[in-house]
Coordinates of C-alpha atoms in Angstrom, one line a residue:
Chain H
X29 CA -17.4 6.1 1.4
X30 CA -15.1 4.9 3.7
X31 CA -12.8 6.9 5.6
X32 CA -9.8 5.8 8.2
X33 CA -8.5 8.1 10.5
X34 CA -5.1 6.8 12.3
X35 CA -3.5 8.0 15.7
X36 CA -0.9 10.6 15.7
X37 CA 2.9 10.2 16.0
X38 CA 4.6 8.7 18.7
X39 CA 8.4 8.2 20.2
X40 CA 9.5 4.7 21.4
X41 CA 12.3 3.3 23.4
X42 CA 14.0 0.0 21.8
X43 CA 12.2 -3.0 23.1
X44 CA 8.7 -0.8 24.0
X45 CA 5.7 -1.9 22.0
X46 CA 3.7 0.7 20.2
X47 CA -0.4 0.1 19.6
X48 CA -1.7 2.6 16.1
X49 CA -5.4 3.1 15.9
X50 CA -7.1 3.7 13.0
X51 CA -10.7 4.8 13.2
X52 CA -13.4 4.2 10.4
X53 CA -15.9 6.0 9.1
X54 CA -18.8 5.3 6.1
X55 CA -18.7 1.8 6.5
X56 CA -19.0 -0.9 9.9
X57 CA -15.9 -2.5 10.6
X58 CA -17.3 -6.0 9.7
X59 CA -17.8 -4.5 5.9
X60 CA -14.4 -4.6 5.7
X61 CA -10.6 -6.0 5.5
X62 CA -8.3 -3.6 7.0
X63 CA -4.6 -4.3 6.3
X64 CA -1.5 -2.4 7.8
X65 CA 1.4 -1.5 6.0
X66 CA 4.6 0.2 6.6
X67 CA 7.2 2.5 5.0
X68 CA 10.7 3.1 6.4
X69 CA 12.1 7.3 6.3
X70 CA 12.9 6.5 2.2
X71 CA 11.8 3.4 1.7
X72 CA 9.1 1.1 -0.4
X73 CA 5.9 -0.2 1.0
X74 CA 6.0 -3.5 3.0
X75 CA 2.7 -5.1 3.9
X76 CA 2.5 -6.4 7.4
X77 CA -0.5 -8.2 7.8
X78 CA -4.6 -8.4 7.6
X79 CA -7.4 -9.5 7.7
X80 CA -8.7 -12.6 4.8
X81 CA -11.8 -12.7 4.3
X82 CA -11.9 -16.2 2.6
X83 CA -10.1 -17.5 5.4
X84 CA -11.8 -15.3 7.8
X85 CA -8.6 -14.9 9.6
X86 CA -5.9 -12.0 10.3
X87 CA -2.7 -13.0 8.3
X88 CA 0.4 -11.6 9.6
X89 CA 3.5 -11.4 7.2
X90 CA 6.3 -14.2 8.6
X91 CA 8.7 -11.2 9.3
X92 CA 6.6 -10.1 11.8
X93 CA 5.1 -13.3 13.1
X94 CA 5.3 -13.6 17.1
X95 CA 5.7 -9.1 16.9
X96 CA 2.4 -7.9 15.6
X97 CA -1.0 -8.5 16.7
X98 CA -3.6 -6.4 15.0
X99 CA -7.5 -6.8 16.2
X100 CA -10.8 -4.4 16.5
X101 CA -13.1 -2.6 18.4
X102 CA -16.5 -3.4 16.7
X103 CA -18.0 -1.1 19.5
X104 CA -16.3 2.2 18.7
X105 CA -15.6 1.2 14.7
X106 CA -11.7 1.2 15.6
X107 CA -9.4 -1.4 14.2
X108 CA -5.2 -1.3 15.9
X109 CA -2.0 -2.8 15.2
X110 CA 0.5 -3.4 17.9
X111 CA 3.9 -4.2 17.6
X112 CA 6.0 -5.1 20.4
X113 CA 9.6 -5.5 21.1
X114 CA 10.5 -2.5 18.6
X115 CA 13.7 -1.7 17.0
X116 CA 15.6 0.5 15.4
X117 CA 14.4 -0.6 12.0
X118 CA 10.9 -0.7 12.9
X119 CA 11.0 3.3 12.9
X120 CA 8.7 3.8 10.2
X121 CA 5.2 5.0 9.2
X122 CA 2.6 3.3 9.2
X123 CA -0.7 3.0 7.2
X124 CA -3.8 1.5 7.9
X125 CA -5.7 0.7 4.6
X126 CA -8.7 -1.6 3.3
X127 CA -8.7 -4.1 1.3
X128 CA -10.8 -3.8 -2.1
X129 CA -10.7 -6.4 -5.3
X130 CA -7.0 -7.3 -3.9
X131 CA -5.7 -4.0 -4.2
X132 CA -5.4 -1.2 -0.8
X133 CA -7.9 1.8 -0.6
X134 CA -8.5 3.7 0.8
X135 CA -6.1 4.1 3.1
X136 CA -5.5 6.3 6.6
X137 CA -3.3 9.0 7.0
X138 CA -0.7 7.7 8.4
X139 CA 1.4 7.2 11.9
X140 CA 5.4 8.0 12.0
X141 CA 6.2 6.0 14.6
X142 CA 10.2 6.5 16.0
X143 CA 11.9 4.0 17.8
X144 CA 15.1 5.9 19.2
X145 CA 17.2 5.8 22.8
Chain E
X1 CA 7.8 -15.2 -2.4
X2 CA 6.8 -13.5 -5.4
X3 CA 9.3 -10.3 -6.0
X4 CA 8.4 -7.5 -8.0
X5 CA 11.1 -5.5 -10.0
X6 CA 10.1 -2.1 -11.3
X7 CA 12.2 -0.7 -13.9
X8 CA 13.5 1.9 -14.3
X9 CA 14.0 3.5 -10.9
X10 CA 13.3 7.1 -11.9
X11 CA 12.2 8.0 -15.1
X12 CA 13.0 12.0 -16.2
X13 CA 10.2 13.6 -18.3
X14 CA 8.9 16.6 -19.0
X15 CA 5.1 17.3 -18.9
X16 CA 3.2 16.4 -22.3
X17 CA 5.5 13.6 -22.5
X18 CA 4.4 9.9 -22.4
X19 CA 5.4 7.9 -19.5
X20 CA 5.5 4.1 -19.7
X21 CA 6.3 1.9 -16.1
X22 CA 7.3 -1.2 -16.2
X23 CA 6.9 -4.1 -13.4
X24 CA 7.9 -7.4 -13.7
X25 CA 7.2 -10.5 -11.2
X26 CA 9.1 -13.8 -10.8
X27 CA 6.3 -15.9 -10.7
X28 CA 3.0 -15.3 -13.1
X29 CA 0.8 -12.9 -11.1
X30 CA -3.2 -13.3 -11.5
X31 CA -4.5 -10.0 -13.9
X32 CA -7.2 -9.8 -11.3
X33 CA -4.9 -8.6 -8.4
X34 CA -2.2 -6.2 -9.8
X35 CA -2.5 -2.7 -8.7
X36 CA -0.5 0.4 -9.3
X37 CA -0.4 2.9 -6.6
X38 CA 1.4 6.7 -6.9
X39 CA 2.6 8.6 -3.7
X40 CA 3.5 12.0 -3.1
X41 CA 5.9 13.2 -0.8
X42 CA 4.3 13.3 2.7
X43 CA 1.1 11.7 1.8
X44 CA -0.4 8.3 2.0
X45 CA -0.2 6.2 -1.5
X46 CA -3.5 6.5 -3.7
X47 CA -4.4 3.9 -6.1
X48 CA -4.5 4.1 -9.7
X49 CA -5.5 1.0 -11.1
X50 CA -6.6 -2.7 -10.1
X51 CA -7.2 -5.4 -11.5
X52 CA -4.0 -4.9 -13.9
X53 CA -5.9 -2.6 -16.5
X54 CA -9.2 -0.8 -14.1
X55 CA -9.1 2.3 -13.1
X56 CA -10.2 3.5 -9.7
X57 CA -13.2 5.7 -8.8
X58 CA -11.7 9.4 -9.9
X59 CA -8.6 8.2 -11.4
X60 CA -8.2 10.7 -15.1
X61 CA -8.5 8.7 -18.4
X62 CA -4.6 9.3 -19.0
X63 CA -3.7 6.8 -16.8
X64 CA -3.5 3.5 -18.1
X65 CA -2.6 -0.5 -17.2
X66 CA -2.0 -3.3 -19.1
X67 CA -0.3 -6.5 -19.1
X68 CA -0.5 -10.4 -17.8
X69 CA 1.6 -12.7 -16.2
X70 CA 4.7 -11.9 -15.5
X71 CA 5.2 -8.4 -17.2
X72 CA 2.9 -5.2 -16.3
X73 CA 3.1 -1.8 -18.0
X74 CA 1.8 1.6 -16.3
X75 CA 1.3 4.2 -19.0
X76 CA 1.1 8.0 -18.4
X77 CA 0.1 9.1 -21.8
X78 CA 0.1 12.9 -21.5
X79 CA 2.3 14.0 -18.3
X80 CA 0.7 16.6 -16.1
X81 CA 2.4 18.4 -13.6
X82 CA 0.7 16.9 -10.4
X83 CA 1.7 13.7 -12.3
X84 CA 5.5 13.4 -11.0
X85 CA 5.8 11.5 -7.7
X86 CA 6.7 7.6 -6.9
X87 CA 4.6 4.7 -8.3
X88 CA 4.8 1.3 -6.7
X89 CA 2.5 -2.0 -8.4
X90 CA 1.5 -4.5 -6.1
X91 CA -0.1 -7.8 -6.4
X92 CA -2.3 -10.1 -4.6
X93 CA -1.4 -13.9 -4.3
X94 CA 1.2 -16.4 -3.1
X95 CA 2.5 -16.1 0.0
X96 CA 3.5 -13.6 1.2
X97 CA -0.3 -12.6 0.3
X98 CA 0.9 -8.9 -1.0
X99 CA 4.1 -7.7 -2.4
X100 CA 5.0 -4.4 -3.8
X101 CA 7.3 -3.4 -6.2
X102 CA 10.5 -0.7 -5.4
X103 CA 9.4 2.2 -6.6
X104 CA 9.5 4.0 -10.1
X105 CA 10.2 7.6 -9.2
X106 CA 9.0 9.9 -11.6
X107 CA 10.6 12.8 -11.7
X108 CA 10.6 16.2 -14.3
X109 CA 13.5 16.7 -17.0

């Protein structure tokens, strides 16, 4: 079974990028479509982008268009998500999870990630 | 942009009680690619069902999904105490490719 492991926390200045690992286990990277999706201190979920495997591209969510850039590392079975020029409102966690029959799972454990001065 | 509304934002029970969760869409959603998802405070969501009415691998027979498209019903039918957190639906489609609902929190009378 697949299992995804995701980096640990981490503090960010305003305009900093942040790059969130997530490592996989049980299955090769190229089994799969890993998606990343965020959740504000509170908040609902807000999917981010992925990869399509009928298009066999990575789809980014327009709100983050131009922010986020998410690739892999076949080599060590890790897939990341960076997002650059952070805000405020970016602080959030964020979850790496895979893609099955159109629905998420399973997914990692999660990465608070704080943007703060 | 397809929006989900779940109603109603928290739902007071007691366990043994029957829950039902309701999600609604503003365009018709495909059956094939509705999910229901529940999270617990400090943990990762875990899904329930897909596919509108499947349960996933492990998921308990009390859980159960119905509906087609535009309206979407989670049922609980017998609440257990490791039942009460937040449940959000998602679905699969139209651009933006997923959406998820607000959140049903499910909390005990």
């Amino acid at each position: 079974q697949v299992q995804l492991v995701q980096s640990g926390a981490e503090v960010k200045k305003p305009g900093a990028s942040v790059k969130v690992s997530c490592k996989v286990s049980g299955y090769t990277l190229t089994e799969l479509s890993m998606h990343w999706v965020r959740q504000a201190p509170g908040k609902g979920l807000e999917w981010m982008g992925g990869f399509d495997p009928e298009d066999g591209e990575t789809l980014y969510a327009q709100k983050f268009q131009g922010r986020v850039t998410m690739t892999e590392d076949t080599s060590t079975h890790t897939a990341y998500m960076e997002l650059s020029s952070l805000r405020s409102e970016d602080t959030a966690v964020y979850y790496c999870a895979t893609r099955w029959r159109g629905a998420f799972d399973p997914w990692g454990q999660g990465t608070l990630v704080t943007v703060s001065s | 942009e397809i929006v989900l509304t779940q109603s109603p934002g928290t739902l007071s029970l007691s366990p043994g009680e029957r829950a039902t969760l309701s999600c609604r869409a503003s365009q018709s959603v495909s059956s094939s690619y509705l999910a229901w998802y529940q999270q617990k405070p400090g943990q990762a969501p875990r899904l329930l069902i897909y596919g509108a009415s499947f349960r996933a691998t492990g998921i308990p027979d009390r859980f159960s999904g119905s509906g087609s498209g535009t309206d979407f019903t989670l049922t609980i039918s017998r609440l257990e105490p490791e039942d009460f957190a937040v449940y959000y639906c998602q679905q699969y489609g139209s651009s933006p490719m997923y959406t998820f609902g607000q959140g049903t929190k499910l909390e005990i009378k």
